[in-house]
Short mmCIF file of C-alpha atoms and ligand atoms in Angstrom, two decimals:
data_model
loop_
_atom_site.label_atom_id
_atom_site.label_comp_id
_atom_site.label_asym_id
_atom_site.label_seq_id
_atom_site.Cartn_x
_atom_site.Cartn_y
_atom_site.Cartn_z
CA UNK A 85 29.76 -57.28 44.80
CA UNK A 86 33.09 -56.35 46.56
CA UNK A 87 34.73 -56.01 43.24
CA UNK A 88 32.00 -53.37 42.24
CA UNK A 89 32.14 -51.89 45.24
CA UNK A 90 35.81 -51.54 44.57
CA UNK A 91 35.55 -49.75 41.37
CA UNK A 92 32.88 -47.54 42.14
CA UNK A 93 35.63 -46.40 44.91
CA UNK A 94 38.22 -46.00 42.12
CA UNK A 95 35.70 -44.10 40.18
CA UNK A 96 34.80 -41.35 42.99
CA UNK A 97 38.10 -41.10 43.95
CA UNK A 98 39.64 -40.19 40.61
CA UNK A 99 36.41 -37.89 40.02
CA UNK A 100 37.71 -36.54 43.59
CA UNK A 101 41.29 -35.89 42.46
CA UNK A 102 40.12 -34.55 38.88
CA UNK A 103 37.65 -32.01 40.28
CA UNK A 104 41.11 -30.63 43.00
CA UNK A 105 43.58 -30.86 40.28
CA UNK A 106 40.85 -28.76 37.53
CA UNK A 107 40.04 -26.27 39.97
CA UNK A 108 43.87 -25.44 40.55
CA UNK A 109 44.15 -25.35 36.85
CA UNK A 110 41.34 -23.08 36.34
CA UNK A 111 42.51 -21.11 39.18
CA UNK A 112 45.87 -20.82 37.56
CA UNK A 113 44.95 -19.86 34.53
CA UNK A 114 42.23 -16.74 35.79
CA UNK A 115 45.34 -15.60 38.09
CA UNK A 116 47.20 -15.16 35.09
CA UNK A 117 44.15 -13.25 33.62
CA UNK A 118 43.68 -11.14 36.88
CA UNK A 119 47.51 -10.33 37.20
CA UNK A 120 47.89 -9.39 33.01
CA UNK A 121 44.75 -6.95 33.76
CA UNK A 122 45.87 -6.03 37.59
CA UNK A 123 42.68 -6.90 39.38
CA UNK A 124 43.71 -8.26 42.14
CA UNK A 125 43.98 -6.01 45.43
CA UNK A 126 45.75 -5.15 48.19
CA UNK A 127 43.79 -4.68 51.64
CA UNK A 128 45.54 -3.09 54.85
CA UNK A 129 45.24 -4.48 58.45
CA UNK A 130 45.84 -1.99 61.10
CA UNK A 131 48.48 -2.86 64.33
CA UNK A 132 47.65 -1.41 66.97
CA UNK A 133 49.64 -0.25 70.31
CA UNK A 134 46.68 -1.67 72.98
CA UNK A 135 48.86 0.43 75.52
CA UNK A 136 47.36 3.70 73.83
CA UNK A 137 45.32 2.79 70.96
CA UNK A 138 48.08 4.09 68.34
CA UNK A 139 48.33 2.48 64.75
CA UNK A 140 52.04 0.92 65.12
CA UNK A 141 51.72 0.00 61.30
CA UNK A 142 49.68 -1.75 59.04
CA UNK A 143 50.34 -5.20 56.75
CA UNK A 144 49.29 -5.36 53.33
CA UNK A 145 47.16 -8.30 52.15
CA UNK A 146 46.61 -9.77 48.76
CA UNK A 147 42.64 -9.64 47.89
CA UNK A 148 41.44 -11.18 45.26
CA UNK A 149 37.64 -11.57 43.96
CA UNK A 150 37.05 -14.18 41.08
CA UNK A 151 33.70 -12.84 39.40
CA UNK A 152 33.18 -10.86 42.49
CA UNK A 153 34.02 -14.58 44.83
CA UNK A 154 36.61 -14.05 47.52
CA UNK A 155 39.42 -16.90 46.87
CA UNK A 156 41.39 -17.39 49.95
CA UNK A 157 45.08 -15.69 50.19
CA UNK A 158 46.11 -19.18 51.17
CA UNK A 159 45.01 -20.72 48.27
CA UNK A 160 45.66 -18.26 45.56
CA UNK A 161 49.19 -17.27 47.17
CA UNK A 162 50.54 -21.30 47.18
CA UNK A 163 49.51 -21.59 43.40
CA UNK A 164 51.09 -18.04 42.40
CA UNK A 165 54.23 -19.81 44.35
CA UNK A 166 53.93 -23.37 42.55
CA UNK A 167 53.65 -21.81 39.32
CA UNK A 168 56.28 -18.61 39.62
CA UNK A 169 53.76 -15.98 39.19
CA UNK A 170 54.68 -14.95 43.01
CA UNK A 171 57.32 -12.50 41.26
CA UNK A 172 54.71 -10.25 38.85
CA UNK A 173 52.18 -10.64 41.76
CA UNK A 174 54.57 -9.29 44.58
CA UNK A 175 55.83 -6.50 41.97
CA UNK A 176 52.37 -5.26 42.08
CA UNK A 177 51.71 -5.61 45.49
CA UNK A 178 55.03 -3.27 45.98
CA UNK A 179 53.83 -0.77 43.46
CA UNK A 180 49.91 -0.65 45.11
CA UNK A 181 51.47 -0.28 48.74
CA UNK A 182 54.25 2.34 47.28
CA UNK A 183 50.78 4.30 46.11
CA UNK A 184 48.78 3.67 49.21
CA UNK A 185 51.22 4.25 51.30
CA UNK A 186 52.65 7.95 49.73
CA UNK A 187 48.70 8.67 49.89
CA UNK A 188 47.94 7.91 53.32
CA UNK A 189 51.23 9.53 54.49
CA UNK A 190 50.16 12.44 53.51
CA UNK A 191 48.11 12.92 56.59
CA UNK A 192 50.08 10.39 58.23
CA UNK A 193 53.35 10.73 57.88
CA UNK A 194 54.70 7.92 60.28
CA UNK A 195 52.13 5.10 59.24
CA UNK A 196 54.03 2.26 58.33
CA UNK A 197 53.08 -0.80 55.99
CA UNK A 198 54.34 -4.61 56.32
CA UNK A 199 54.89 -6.65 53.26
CA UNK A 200 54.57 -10.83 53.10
CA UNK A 201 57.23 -12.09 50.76
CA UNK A 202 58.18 -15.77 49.14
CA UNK A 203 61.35 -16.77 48.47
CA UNK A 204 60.47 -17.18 45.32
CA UNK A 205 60.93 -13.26 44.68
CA UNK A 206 64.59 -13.77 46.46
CA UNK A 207 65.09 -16.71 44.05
CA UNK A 208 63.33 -15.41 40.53
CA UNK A 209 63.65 -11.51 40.50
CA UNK A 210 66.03 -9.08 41.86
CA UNK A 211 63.58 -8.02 44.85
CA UNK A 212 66.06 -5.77 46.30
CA UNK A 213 66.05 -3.61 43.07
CA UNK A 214 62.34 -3.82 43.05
CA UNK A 215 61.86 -2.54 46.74
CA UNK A 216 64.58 0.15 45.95
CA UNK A 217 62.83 1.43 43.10
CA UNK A 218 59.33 1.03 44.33
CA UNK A 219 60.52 3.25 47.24
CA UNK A 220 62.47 5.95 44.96
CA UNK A 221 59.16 5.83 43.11
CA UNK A 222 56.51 7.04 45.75
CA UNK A 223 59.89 8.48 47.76
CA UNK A 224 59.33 6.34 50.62
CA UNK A 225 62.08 5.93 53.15
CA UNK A 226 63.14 2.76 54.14
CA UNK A 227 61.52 2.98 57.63
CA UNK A 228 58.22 3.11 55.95
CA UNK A 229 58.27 -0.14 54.55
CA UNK A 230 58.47 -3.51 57.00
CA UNK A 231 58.87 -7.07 55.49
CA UNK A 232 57.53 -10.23 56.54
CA UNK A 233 59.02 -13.70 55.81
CA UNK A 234 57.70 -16.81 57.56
CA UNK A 235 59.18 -18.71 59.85
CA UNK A 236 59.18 -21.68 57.71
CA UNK A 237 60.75 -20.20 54.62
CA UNK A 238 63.49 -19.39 57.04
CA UNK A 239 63.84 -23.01 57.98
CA UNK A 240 64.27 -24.69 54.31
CA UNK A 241 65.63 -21.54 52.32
CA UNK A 242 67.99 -19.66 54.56
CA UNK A 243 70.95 -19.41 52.68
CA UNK A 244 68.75 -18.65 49.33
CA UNK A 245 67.48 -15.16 51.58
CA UNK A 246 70.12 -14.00 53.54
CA UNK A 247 72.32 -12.05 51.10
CA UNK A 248 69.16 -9.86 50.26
CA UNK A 249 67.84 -9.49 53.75
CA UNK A 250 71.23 -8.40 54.78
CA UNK A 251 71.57 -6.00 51.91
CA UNK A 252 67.89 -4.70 52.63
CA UNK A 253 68.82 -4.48 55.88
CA UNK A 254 72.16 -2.08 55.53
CA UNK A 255 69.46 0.30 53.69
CA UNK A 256 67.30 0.27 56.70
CA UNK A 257 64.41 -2.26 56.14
CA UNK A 258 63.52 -4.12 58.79
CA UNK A 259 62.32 -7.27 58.79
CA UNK A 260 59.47 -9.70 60.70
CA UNK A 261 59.86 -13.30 61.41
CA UNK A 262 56.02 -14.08 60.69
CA UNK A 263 53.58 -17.21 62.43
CA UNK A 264 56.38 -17.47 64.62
CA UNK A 265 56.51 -20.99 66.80
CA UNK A 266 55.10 -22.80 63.94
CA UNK A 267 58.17 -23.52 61.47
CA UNK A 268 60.58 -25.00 63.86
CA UNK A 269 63.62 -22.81 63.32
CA UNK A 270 66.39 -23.10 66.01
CA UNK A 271 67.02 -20.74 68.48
CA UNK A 272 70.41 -20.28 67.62
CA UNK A 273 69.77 -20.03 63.98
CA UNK A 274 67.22 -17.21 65.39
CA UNK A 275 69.45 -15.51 66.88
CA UNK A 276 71.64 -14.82 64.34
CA UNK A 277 69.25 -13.50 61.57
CA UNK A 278 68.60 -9.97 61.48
CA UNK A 279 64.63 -10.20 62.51
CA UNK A 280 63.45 -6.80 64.35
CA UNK A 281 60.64 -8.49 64.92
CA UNK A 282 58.39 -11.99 66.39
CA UNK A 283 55.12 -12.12 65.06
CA UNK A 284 53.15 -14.82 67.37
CA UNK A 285 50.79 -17.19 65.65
CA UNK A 286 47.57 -16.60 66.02
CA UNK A 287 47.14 -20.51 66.95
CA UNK A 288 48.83 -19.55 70.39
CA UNK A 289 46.80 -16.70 70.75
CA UNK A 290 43.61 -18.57 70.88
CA UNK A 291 44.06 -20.67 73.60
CA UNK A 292 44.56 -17.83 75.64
CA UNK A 293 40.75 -17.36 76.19
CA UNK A 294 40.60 -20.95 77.53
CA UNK A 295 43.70 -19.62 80.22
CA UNK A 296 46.45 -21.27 78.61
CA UNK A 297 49.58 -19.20 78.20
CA UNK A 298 52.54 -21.00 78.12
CA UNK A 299 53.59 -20.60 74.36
CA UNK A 300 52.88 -16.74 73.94
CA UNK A 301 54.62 -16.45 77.37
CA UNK A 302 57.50 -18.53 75.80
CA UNK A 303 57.70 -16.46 73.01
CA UNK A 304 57.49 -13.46 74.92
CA UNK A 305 60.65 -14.75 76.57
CA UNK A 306 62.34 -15.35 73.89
CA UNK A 307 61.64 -11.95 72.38
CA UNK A 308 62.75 -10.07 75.17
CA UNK A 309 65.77 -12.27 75.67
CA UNK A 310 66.95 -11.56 72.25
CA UNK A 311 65.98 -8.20 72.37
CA UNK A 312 63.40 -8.18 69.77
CA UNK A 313 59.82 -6.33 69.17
CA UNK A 314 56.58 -8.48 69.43
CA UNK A 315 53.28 -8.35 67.38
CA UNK A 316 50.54 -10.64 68.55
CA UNK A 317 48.34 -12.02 65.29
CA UNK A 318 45.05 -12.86 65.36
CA UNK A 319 43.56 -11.29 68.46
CA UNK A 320 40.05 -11.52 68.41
CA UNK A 321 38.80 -11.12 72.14
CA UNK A 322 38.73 -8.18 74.92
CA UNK A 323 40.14 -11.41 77.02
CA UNK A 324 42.96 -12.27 74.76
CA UNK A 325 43.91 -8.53 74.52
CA UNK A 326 44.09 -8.02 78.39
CA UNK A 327 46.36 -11.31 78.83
CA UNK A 328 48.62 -10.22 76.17
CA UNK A 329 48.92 -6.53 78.14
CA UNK A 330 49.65 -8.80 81.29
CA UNK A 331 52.34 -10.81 79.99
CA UNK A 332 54.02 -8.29 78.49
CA UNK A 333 52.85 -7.66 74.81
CA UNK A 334 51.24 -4.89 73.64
CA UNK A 335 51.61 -4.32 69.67
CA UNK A 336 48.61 -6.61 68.47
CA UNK A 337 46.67 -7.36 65.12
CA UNK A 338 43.53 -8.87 65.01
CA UNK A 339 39.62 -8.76 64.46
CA UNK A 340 39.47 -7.35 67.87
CA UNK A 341 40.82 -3.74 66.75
CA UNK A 342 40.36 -4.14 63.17
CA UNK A 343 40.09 -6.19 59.93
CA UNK A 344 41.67 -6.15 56.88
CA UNK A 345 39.51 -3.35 54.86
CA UNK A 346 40.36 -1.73 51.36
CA UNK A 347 42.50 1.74 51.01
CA UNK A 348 39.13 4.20 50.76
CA UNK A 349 37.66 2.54 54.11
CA UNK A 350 41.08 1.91 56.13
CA UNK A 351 41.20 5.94 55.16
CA UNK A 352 37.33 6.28 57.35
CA UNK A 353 38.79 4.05 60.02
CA UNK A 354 41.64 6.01 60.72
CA UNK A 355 39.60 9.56 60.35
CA UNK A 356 36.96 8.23 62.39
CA UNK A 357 38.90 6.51 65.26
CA UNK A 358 40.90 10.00 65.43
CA UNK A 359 43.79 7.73 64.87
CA UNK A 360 47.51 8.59 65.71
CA UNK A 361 50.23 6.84 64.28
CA UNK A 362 53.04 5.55 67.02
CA UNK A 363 56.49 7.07 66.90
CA UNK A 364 58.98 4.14 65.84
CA UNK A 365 60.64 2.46 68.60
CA UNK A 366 64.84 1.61 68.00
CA UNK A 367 64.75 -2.11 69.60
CA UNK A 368 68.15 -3.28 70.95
CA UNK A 369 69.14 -6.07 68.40
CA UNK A 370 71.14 -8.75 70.12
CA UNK A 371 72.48 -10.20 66.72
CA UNK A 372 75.74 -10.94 65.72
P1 C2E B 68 49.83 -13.76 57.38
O1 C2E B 68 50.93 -12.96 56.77
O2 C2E B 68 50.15 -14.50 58.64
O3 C2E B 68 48.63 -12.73 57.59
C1 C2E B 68 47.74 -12.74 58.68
C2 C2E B 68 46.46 -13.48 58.35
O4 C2E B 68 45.61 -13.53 59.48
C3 C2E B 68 45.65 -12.79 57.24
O5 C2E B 68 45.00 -13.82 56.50
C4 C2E B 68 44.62 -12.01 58.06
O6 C2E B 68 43.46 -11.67 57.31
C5 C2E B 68 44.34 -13.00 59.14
N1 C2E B 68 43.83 -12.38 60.36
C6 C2E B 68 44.13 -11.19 60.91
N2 C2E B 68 43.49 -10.98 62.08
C7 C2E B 68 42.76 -12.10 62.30
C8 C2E B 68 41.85 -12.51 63.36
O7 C2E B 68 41.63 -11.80 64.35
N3 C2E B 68 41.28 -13.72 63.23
C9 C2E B 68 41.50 -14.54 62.15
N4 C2E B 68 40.87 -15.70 62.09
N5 C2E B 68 42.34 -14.20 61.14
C10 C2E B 68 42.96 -12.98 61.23
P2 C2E B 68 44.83 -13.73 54.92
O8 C2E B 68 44.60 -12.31 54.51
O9 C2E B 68 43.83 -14.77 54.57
O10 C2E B 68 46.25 -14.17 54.36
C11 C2E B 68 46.75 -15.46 54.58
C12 C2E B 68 48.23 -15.54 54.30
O11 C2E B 68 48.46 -15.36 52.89
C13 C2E B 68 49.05 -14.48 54.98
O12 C2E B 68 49.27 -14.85 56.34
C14 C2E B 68 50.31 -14.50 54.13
O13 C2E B 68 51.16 -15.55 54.53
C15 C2E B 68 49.74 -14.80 52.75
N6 C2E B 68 49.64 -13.54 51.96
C16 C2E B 68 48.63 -12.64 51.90
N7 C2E B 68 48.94 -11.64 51.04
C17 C2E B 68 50.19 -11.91 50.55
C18 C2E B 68 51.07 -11.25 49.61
O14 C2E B 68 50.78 -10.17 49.07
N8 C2E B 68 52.27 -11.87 49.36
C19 C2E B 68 52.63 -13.05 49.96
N9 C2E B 68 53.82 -13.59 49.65
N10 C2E B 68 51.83 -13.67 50.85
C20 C2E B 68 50.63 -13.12 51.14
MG1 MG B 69 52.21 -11.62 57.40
MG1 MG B 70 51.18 -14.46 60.25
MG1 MG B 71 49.97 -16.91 58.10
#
C-alpha cells in the first residue's frame, strides 16, 4: 500500500514537472515565432505628477497575446532572458518606442518614454549602438528616452553594465534604478552609480493603505539624501496617492491614474484628459 502510494507520488510529480518544463518549451518556441513575425507589442503606462496632474513620462511594456491569450511579461520576459532572445526582443521594443514616441511627440513634444532592459542586451549586443541608432532613426534626443534596470541586476552584474551606462550616460540618458528596496544593493554601492532616479516597489506601496509607511518613507530618505528623483509604482488607491503627496513623493505610476493601454488609446487618454506633459526637472546628482 505505502509503496503504491509512493509511486503514484512519483508518477504525479514527474507529470507535474513535465507539464512546467513543456509549457516553457512551447512557450519558447511560439516566442521565437512571434519575434521572427514581430507580433508582440509594446503598451505605454502614463507617470503622472499628482502635484498637477502632468504626464512626467511614460514606460514602455512588452505585450504579448498567444492566439489572442495575454502571457504575463514576467513569464515571457525570464524565458526571452534564459534563452538569449532578450537581445532581438529589446531591439524591437527600441525600434516600436523610437516610432511611438516620434508620433506622439508630435503633439507632445516633451513626453518622455522609459525603457526596462536585461543585462543580457549589455552582455550579447552592442545596446549602446542600438539606442544611438534607434534615436538617430526617429531623431529623438537623448532626454526623450529614460532606461530602467532593476535593482537586482545591479546587485549580481554591476561591473558587466557600468561601462555602457556610463557611456549612455555622457550622451545624456538617464537612467532608473527600478523595484527599488527589493534587490539588496548597498547604499554605498548606490551611491556611486549614476541612477537619476528610485523607482519604489509597488510591494511598499501597498501597505500604505493599511497606515504603514516606514519603507516608502525610508526610501524617500534616501532619495532625497542622495539627491535623486522618485517614482512611486503601483499606486492603486486615492489613499495611497494622498500619503505619498504627504511624505514627500509626488511622480507616481499606477492603476490609480492609469494602466498600461496600447499607442491608439494612450493617444484618447491623453486628448481626452487635456493632458500636459511636465517640463523636465535637472535633479542635483550627488555621485561621484
Ligand atoms: P516593471 O518594470 O517593474 O513594470 C511595472 C509593472 O507593474 C508592470 O507589469 C505594470 O503593468 C505593473 N503595474 C503598473 N501599475 C500597477 C498597479 O497599479 N497595480 C499592479 N498590480 N500592477 C501595476 P508588467 O507589464 O506585467 O511587467 C512586468 C515586468 O516585466 C516589468 O516590471 C519589467 O521588469 C518586465 N518587462 C516588461 N516589459 C519589458 C521589456 O520590454 N523589456 C524588459 N527587459 N523587461 C520588461
Ligand atoms: Mg520598469
Ligand atoms: Mg518596477
Ligand atoms: Mg517589476
Amino acid at each position: 500500500e505505502a509503496k503504491r502510494k509512493g509511486r503514484n507520488q512519483t508518477v504525479v510529480f514527474r507529470v507535474d514537472l513535465l507539464d512546467a518544463v513543456s509549457r516553457r518549451l512551447q512557450l519558447e518556441q511560439a516566442l521565437q515565432e512571434a519575434l521572427n513575425h514581430q507580433e508582440l507589442e509594446v503598451w505605454f503606462q502614463p507617470i503622472v505628477d499628482a502635484r498637477n496632474g502632468k504626464v512626467v513620462a511614460m514606460e514602455a511594456l512588452s505585450r504579448w497575446f498567444l492566439d489572442g491569450i495575454f502571457v504575463p511579461p514576467d513569464e515571457f520576459i525570464k524565458i526571452a532572458e534564459a534563452s538569449g532572445m532578450i537581445t532581438k526582443l529589446g531591439k524591437q521594443v527600441f525600434d516600436n518606442v523610437g516610432a511611438s514616441l516620434a508620433d506622439l511627440r508630435l503633439n507632445y513634444p516633451d513626453l518622455i518614454c522609459n525603457i526596462n532592459l536585461s543585462v543580457r542586451q549589455f552582455r550579447d549586443s552592442n545596446l549602446e549602438e542600438d539606442i544611438v541608432d534607434c534615436a538617430t532613426k526617429y531623431q529623438l534626443p537623448s532626454s526623450a528616452i529614460h532606461l530602467e534596470l532593476t535593482e537586482s541586476m545591479i546587485a549580481t552584474s554591476e561591473t558587466e553594465i557600468l561601462p555602457t551606462m556610463c557611456a549612455l550616460v555622457d550622451k545624456g540618458y538617464k537612467f532608473h534604478l527600478d523595484d527599488f528596496g527589493t534587490g539588496y544593493s548597498s547604499l554605498e554601492r548606490l551611491r556611486n552609480l549614476p541612477f537619476d532616479t528610485l523607482k519604489v516597489d509597488r510591494s511598499f506601496i501597498t501597505p500604505l493603505g493599511k497606515g504603514d509607511d516606514v519603507m516608502v518613507r525610508n526610501i524617500i530618505n534616501i532619495g532625497n539624501e542622495l539627491g535623486m528623483s522618485l517614482i512611486a509604482e503601483g499606486v492603486e488607491t486615492e489613499t495611497e496617492v494622498h500619503k505619498l503627496l504627504q511624505l514627500g513623493c509626488w511622480d507616481i505610476q499606477g492603476y490609480y491614474f492609469a494602466r498600461p493601454m496600447p499607442l491608439a488609446k494612450l493617444k484618447l487618454w491623453l486628448a481626452e484628459n487635456q493632458t500636459q506633459i511636465a517640463q523636465q526637472t535637472f535633479t542635483q546628482q550627488k555621485h561621484t
